[in-house]
XYZ file of N, CA and C in Angstrom:
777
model
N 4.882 -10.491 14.719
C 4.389 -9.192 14.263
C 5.350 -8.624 13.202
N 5.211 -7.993 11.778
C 5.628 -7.512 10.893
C 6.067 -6.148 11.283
N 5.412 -5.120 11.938
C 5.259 -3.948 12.131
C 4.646 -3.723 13.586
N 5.489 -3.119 14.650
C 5.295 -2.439 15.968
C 5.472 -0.974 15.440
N 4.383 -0.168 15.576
C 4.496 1.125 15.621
C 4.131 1.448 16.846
N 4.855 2.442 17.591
C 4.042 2.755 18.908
C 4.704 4.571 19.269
N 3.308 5.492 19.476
C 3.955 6.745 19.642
C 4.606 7.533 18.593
N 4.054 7.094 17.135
C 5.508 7.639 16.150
C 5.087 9.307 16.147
N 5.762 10.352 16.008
C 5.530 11.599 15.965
C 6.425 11.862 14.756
N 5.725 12.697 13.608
C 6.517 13.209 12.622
C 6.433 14.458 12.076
N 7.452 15.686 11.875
C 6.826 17.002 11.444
C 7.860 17.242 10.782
N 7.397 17.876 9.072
C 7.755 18.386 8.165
C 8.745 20.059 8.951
N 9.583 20.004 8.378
C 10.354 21.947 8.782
C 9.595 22.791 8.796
N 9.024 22.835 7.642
C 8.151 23.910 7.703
C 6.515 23.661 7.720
N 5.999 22.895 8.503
C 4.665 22.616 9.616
C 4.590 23.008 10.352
N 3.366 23.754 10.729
C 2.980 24.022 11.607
C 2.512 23.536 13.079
N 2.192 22.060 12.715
C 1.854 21.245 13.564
C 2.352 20.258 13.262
N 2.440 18.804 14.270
C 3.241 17.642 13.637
C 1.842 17.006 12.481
N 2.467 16.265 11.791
C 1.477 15.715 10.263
C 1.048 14.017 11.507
N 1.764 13.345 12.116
C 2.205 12.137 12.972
C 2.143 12.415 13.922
N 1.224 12.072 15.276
C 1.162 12.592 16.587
C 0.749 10.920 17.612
N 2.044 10.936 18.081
C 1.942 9.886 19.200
C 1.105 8.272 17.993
N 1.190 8.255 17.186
C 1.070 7.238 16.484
C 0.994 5.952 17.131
N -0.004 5.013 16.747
C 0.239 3.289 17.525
C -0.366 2.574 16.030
N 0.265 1.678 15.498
C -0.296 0.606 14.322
C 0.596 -0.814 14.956
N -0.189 -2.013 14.646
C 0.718 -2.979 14.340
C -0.370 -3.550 13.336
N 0.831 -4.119 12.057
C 0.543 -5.040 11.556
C 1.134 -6.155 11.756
N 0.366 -7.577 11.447
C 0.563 -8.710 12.001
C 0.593 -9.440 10.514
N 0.822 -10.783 10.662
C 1.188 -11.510 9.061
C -0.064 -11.689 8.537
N -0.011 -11.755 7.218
C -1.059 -12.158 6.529
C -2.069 -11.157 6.831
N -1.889 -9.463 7.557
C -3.051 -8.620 8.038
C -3.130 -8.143 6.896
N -4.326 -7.969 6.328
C -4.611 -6.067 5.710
C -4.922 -5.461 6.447
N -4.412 -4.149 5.999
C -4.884 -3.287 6.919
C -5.062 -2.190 6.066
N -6.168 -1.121 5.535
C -6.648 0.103 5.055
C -6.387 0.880 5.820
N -5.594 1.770 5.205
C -5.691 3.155 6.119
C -6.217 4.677 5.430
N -7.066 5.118 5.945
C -7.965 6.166 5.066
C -7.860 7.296 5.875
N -8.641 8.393 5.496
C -8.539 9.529 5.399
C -8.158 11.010 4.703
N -8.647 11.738 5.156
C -8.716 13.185 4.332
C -7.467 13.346 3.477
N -7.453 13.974 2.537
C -6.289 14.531 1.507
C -5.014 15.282 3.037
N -3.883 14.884 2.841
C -3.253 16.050 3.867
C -3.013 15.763 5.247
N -4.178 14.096 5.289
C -3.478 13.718 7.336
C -2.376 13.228 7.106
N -1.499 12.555 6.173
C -0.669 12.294 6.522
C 0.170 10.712 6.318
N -1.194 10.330 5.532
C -1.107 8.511 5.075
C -0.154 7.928 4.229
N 0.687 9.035 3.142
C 2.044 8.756 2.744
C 3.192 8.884 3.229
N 2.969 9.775 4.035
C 3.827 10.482 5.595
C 4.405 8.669 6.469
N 3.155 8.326 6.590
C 3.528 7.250 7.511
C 4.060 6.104 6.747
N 3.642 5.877 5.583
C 4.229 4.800 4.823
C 5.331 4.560 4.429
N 6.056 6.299 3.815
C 7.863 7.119 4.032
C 8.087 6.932 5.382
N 7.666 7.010 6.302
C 8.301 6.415 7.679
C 8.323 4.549 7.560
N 7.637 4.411 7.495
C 7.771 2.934 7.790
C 8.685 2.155 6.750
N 8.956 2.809 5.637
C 9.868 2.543 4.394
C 11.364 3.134 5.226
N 11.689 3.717 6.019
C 12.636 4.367 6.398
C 13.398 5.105 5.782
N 12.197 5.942 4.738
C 12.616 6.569 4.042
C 12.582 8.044 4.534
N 11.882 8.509 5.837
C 11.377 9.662 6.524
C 12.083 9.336 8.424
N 12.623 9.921 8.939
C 12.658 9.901 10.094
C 12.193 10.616 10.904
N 11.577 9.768 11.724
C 10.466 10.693 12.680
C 11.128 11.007 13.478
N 10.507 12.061 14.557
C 11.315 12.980 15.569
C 11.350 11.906 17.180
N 10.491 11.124 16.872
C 9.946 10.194 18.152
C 9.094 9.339 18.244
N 9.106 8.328 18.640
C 8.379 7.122 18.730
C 9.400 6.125 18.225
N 9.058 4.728 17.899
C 9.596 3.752 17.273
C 8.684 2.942 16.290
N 9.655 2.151 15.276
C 8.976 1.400 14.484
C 9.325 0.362 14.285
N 9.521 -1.208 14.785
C 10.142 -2.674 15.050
C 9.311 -3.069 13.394
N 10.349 -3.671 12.741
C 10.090 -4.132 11.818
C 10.690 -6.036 11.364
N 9.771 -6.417 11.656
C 9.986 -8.233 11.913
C 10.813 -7.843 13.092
N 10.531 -7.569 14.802
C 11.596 -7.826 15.511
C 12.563 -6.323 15.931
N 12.864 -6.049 14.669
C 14.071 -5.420 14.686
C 13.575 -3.399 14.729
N 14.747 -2.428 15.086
C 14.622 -1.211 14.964
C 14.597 -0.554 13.596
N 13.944 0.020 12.886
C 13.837 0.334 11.839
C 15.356 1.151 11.794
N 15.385 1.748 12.585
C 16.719 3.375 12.312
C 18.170 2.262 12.515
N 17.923 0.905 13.012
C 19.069 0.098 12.973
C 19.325 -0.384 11.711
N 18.696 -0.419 10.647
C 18.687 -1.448 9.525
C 18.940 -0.222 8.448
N 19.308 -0.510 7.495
C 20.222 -0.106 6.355
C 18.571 -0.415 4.888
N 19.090 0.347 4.153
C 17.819 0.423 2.955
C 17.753 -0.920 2.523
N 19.069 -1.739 2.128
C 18.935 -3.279 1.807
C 18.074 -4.020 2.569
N 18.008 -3.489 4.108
C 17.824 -5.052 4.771
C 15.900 -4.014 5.071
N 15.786 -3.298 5.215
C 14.366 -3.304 4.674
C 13.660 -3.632 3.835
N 14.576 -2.935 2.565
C 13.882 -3.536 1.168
C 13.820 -5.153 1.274
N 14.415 -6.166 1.894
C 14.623 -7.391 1.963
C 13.272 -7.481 1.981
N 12.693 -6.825 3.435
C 11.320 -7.107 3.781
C 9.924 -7.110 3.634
N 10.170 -5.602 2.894
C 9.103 -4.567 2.467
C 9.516 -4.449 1.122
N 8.035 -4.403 0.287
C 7.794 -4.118 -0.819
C 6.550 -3.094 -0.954
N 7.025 -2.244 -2.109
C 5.799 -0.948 -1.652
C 5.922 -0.387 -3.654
N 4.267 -0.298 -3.547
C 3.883 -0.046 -4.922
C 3.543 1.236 -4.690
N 3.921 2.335 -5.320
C 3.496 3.565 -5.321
C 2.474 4.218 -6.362
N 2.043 5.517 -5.795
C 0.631 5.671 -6.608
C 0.673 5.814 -8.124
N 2.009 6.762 -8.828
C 2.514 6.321 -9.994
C 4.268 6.234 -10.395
N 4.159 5.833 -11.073
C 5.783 5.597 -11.312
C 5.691 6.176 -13.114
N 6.462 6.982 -13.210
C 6.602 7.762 -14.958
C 7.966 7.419 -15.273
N 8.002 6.249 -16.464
C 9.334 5.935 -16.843
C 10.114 7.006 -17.079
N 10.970 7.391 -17.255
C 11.757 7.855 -18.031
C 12.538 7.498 -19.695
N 12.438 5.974 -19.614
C 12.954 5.021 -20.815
C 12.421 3.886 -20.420
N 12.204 3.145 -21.736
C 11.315 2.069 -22.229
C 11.796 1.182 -21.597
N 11.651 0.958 -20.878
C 12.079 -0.718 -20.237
C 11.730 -1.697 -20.744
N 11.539 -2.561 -20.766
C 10.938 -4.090 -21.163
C 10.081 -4.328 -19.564
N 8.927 -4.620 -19.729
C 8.202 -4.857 -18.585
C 8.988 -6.201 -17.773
N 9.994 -6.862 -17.822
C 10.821 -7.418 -17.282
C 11.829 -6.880 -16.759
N 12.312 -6.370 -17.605
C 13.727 -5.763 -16.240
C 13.360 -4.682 -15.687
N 11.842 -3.860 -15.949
C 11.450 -3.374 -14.873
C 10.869 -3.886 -13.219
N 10.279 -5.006 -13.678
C 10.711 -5.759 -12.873
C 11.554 -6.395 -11.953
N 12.660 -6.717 -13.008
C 14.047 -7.370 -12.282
C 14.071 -6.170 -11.278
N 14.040 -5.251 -11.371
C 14.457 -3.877 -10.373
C 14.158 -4.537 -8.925
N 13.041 -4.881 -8.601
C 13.071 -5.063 -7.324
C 13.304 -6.033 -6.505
N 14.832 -7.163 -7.302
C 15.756 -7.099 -7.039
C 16.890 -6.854 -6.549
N 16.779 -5.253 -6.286
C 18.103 -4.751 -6.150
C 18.378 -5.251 -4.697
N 17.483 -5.388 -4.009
C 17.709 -5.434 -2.349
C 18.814 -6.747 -1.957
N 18.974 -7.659 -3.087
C 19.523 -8.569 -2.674
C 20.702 -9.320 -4.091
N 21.462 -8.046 -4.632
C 22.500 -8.412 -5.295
C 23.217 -7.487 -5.418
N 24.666 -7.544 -5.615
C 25.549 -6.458 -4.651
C 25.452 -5.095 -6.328
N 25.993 -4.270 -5.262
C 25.854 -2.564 -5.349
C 26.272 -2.789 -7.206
N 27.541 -3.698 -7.462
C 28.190 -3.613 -9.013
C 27.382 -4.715 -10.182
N 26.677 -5.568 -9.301
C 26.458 -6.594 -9.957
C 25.022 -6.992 -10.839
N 24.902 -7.051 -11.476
C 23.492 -7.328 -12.148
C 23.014 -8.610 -12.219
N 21.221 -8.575 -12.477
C 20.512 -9.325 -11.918
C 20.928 -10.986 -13.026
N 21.092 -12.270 -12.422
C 21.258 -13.735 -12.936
C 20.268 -14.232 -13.651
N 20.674 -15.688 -13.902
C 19.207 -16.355 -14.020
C 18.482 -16.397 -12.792
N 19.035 -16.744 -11.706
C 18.015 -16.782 -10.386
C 17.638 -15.674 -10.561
N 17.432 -14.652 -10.446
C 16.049 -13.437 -10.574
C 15.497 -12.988 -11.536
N 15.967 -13.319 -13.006
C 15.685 -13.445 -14.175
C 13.470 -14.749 -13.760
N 14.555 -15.881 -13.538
C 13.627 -16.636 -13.471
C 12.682 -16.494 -12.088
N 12.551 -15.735 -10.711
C 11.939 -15.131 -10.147
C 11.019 -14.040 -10.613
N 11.723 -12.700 -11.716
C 11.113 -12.052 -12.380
C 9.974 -12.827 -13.216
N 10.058 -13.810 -13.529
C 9.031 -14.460 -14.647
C 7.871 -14.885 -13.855
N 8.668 -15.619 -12.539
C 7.544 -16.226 -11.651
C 6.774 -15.017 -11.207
N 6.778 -13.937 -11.109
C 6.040 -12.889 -10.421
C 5.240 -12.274 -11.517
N 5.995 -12.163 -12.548
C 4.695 -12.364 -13.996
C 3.451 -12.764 -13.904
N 3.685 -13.935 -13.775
C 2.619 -15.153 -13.817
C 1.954 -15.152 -12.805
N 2.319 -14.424 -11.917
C 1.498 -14.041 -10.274
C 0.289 -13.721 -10.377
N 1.362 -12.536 -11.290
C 0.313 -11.383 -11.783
C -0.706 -12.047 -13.047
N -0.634 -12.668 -13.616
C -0.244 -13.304 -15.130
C -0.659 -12.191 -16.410
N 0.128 -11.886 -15.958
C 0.966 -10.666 -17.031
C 2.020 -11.064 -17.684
N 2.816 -12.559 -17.885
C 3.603 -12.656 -18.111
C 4.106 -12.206 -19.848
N 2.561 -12.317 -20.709
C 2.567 -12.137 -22.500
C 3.281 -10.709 -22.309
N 3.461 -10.134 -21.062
C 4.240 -8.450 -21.282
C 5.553 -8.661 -21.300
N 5.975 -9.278 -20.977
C 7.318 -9.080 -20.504
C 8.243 -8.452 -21.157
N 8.090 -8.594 -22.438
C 9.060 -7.817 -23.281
C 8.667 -6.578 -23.797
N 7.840 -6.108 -23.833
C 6.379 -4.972 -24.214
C 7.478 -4.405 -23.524
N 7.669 -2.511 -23.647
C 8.172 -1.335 -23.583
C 7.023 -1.052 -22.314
N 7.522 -0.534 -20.946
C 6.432 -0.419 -19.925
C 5.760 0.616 -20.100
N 6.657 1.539 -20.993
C 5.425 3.177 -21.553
C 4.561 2.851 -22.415
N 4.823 1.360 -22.821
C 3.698 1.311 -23.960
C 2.401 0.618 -23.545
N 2.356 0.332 -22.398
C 1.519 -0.415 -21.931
C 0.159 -0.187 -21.165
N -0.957 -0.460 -20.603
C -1.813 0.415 -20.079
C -1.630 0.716 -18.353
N -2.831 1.887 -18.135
C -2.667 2.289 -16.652
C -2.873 0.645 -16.078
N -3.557 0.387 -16.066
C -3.899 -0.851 -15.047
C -2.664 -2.232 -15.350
N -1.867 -2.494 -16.440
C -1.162 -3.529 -16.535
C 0.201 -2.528 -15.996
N 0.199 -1.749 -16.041
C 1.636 -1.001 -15.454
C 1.474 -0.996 -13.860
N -0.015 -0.888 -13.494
C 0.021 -1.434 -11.821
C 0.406 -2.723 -11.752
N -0.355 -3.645 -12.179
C 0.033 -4.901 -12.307
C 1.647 -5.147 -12.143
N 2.677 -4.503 -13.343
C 3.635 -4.375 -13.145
C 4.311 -4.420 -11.791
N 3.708 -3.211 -11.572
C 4.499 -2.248 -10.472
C 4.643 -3.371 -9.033
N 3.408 -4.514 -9.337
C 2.697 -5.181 -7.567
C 3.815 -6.788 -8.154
N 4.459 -6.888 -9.147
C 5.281 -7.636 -9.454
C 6.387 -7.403 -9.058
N 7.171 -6.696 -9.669
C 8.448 -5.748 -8.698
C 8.370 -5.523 -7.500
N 7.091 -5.425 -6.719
C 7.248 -5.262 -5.293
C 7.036 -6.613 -4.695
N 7.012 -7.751 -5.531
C 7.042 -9.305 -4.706
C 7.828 -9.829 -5.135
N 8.894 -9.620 -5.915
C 9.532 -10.736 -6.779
C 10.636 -10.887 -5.761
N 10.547 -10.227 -4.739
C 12.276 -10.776 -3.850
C 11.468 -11.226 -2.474
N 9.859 -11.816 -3.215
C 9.605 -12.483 -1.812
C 9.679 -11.604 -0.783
N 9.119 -10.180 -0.236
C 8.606 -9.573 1.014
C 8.180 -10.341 2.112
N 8.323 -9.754 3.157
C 7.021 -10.372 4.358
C 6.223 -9.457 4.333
N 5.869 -8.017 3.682
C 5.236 -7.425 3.683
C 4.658 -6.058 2.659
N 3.589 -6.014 2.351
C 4.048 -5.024 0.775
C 2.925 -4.021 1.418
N 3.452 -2.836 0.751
C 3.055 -1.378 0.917
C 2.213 -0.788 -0.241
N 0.912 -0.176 -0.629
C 0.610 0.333 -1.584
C -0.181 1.914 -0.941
N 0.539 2.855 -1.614
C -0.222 4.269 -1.284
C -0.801 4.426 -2.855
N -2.389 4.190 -1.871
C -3.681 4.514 -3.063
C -3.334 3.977 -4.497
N -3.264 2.324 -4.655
C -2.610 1.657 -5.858
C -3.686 2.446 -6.855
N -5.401 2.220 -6.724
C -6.323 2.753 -7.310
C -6.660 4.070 -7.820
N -5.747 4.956 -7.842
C -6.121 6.716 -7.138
C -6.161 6.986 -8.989
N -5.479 6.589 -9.719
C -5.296 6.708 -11.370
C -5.855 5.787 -12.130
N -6.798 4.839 -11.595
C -7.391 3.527 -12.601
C -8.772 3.952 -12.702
N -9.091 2.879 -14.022
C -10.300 3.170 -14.516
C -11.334 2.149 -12.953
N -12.212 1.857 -13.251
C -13.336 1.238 -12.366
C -12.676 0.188 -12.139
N -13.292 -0.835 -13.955
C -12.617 -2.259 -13.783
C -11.432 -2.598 -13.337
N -10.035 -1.007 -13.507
C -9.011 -1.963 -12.966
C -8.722 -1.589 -11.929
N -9.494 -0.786 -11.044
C -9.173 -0.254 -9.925
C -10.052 -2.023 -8.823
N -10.890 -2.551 -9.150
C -11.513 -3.606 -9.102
C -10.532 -4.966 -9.133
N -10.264 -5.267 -10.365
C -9.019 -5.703 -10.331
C -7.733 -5.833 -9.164
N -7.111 -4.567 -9.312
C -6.114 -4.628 -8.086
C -6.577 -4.917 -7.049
N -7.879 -4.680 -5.950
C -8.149 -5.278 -5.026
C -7.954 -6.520 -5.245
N -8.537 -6.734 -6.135
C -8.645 -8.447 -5.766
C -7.480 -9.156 -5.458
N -6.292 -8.697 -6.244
C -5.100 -8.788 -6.748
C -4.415 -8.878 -4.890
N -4.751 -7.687 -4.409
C -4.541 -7.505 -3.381
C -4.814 -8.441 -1.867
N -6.180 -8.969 -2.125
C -7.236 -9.672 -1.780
C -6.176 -11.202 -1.857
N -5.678 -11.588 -2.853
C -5.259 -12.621 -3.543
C -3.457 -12.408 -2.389
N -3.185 -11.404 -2.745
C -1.905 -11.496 -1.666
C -1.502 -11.880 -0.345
N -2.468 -11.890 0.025
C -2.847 -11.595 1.761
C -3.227 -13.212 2.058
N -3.823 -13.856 0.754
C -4.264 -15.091 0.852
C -3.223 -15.921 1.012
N -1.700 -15.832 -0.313
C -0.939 -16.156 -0.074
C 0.505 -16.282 0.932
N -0.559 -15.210 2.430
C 0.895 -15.226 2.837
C 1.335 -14.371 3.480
N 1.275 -12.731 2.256
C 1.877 -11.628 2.397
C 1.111 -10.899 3.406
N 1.913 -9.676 4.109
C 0.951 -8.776 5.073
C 0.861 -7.532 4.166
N 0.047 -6.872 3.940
C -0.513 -5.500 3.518
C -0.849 -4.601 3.951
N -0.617 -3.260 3.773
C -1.205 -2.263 4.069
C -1.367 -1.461 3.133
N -2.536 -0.931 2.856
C -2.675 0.117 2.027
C -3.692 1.303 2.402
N -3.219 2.339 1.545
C -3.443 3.955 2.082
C -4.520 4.025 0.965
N -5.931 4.672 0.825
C -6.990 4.763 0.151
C -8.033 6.181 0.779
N -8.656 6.549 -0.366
C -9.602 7.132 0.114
C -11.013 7.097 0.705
N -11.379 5.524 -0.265
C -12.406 4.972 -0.924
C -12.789 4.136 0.715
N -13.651 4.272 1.273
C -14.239 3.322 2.589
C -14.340 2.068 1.681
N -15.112 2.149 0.526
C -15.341 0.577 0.498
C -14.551 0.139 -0.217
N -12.927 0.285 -0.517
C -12.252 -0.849 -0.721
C -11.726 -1.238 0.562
N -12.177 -0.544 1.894
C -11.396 -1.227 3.146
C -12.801 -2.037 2.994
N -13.761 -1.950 3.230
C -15.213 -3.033 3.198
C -14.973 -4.164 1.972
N -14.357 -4.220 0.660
C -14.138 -5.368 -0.103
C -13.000 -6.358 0.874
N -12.193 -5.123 0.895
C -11.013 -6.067 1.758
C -11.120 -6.827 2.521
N -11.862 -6.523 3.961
C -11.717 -6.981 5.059
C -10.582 -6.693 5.686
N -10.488 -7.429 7.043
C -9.310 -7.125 7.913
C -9.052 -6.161 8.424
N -8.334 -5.418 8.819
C -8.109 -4.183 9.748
C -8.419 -3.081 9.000
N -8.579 -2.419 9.584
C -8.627 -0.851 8.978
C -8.262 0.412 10.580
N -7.108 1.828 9.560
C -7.195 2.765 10.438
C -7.593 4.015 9.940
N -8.329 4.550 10.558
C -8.471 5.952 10.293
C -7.615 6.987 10.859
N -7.299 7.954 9.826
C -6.666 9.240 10.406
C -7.233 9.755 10.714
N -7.222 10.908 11.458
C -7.745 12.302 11.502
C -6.587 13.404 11.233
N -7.075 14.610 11.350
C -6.629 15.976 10.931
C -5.303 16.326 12.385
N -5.474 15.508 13.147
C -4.648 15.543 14.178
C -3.440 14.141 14.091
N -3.545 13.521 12.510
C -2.212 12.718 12.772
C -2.437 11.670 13.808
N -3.682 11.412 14.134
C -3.456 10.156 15.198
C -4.669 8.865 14.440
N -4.809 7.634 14.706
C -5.438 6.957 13.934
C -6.455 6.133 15.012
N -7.645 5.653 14.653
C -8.408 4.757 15.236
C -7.796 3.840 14.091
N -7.320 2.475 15.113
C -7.669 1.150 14.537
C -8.306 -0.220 14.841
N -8.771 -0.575 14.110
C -9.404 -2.006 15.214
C -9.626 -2.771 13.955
N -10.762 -3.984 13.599
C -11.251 -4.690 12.506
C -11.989 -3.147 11.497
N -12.221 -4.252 10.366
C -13.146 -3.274 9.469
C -14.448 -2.716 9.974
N -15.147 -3.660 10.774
C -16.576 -3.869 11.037
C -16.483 -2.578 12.574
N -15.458 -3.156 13.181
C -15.641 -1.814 14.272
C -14.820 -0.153 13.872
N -14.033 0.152 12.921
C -13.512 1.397 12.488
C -14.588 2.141 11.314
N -15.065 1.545 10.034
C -15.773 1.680 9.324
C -17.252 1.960 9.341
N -17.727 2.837 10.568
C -18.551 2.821 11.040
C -19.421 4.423 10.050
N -20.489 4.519 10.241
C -21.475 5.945 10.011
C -20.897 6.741 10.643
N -20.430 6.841 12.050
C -20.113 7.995 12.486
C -18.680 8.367 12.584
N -17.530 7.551 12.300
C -16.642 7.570 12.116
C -16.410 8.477 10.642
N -16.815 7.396 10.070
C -16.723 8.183 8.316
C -17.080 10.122 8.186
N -18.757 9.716 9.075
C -18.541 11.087 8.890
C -18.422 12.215 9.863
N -17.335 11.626 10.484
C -16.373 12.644 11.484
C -15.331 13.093 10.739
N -14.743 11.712 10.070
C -13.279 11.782 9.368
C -13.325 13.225 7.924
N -14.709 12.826 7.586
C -14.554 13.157 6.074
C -15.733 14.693 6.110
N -16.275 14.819 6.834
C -17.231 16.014 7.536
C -17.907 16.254 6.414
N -19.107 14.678 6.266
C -19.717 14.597 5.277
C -20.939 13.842 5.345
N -21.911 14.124 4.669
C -23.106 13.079 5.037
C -22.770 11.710 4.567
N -22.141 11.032 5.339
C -21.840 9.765 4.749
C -22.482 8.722 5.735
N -23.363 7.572 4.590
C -23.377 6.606 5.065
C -22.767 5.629 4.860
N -23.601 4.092 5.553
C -23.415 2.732 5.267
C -24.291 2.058 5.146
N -24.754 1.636 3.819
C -26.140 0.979 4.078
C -25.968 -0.897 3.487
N -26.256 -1.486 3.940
C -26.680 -3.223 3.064
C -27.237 -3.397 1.988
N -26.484 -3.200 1.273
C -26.734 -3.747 -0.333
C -27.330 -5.387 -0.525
N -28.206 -5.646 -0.306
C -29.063 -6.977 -0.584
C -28.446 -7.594 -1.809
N -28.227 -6.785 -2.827
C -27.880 -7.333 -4.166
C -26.723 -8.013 -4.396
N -26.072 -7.197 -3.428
C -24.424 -7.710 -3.572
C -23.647 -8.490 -2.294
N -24.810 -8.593 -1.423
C -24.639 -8.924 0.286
C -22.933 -8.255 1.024
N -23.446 -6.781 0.553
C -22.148 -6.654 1.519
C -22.595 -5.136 2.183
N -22.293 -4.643 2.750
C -22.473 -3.411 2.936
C -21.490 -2.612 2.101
N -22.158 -0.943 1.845
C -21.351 -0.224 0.865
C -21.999 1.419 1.271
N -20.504 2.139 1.594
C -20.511 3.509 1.583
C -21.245 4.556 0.837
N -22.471 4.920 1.264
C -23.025 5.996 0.032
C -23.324 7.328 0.811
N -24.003 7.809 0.200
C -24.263 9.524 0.547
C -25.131 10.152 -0.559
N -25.902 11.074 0.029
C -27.229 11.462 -0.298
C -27.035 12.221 -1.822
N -28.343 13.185 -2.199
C -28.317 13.405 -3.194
C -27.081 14.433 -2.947
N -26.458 15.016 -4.396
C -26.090 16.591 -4.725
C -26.864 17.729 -4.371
């Protein structure tokens, strides 16, 4: 198992209520897992916890094995890789040593990155095959190849597991399309996933697990086929939402009535 969550409870100072209540997730290797819900339950909340970047007031979080609050930012980052919803340079990087960055987890505090991650950085290029960027300025580049980017840097030190909150939330159609697949393509090779979304049917492209929040910080999880349900959706989202079978495309897909 990648991830034992069990019981996690988490509350901001100034909340009113906890955002994280008695929490249970595991992810397992090679899982996706979608996690959806309303603006405000709390789905970046848990992802800053599981990054050990947030400490919760109670529960635990075993990460490969081990206690999350035991391990140090290196030896997470070892593990976990996590693409965030945007990243705003500050200075032009070369879409390579923005890259090299996620790196850092595994070369000391003074030292800068070799040929061994030089030539890792390239291989994660080509993952992506984005590699014609590499030298391209990353501000100069578009929304969707700067995700691309971003899902490079979060594999190039080899994860057992990568993190994305709402990779899609700023892309156009096609490349919001794209990154699933991209995503789709990770999970194939190996990696375990989780990602935070709004959208029901990129947990339905995905497959694999899915959890729902609610407004109370606690999550249903199970497969796609049993969480992703009509009445779930529209409990979560307090909306006429359906699910109907698209013949055309043989999959089922989230819709809702007129305006």
């Amino acid at each position: 198992m990648i991830y034992e969550i069990k019981d996690l409870c988490f509350s901001y100072p100034t909340s009113e209520k906890p955002v994280l209540s008695r929490l249970n997730l595991n992810v397992g290797e090679c899982d996706i897992v979608a996690i959806l819900g309303r603006n405000g339950t709390g789905k970046s909340t848990l992802l800053n916890c599981m990054l050990g970047l947030l400490k919760p007031q109670s529960g635990s979080i075993l990460l490969s094995g081990k206690d999350i609050k035991e391990m140090n930012e290196r030896q997470i980052a070892s593990v976990t890789g996590y693409v965030p919803q945007t990243y705003i340079a500050s200075f032009g990087y070369s879409v390579i040593d923005y890259v090299l960055m996620g790196c850092a987890s595994r070369i000391g505090l003074f030292s800068k990155p070799g040929k061994s991650e030089r030539q890792d950085a390239q291989a994660a290029l080509s993952e992506l095959r984005i590699e014609d960027l590499a030298d391209k300025p990353y501000t100069e580049i578009s929304g969707g190849e700067r995700q691309k980017a971003a899902i490079a840097r979060a594999i190039v030190s080899s994860p057992k597991v990568v993190l994305f909150d709402e990779p899609t939330a700023h892309l156009d159609y096609g490349s919001q399309l794209l990154v699933l697949r991209i995503i789709k393509e990770l999970s194939q090779k190996g990696y375990s996933v989780v990602i935070t979304t709004h959208n029901p049917d990129h947990a339905l492209l995905l497959g694999g697990k899915a959890a729902l929040m609610d407004e109370n910080g606690s999550l249903i999880t199970g497969s796609v086929d049993q969480v992703i349900t009509q009445e779930n959706l529209s409990r979560i989202y307090q909306a006429d939402v359906r699910l109907e079978y698209i013949k055309s495309v043989n999959r089922k897909a989230c819709v809702y009535s007129n305006l």
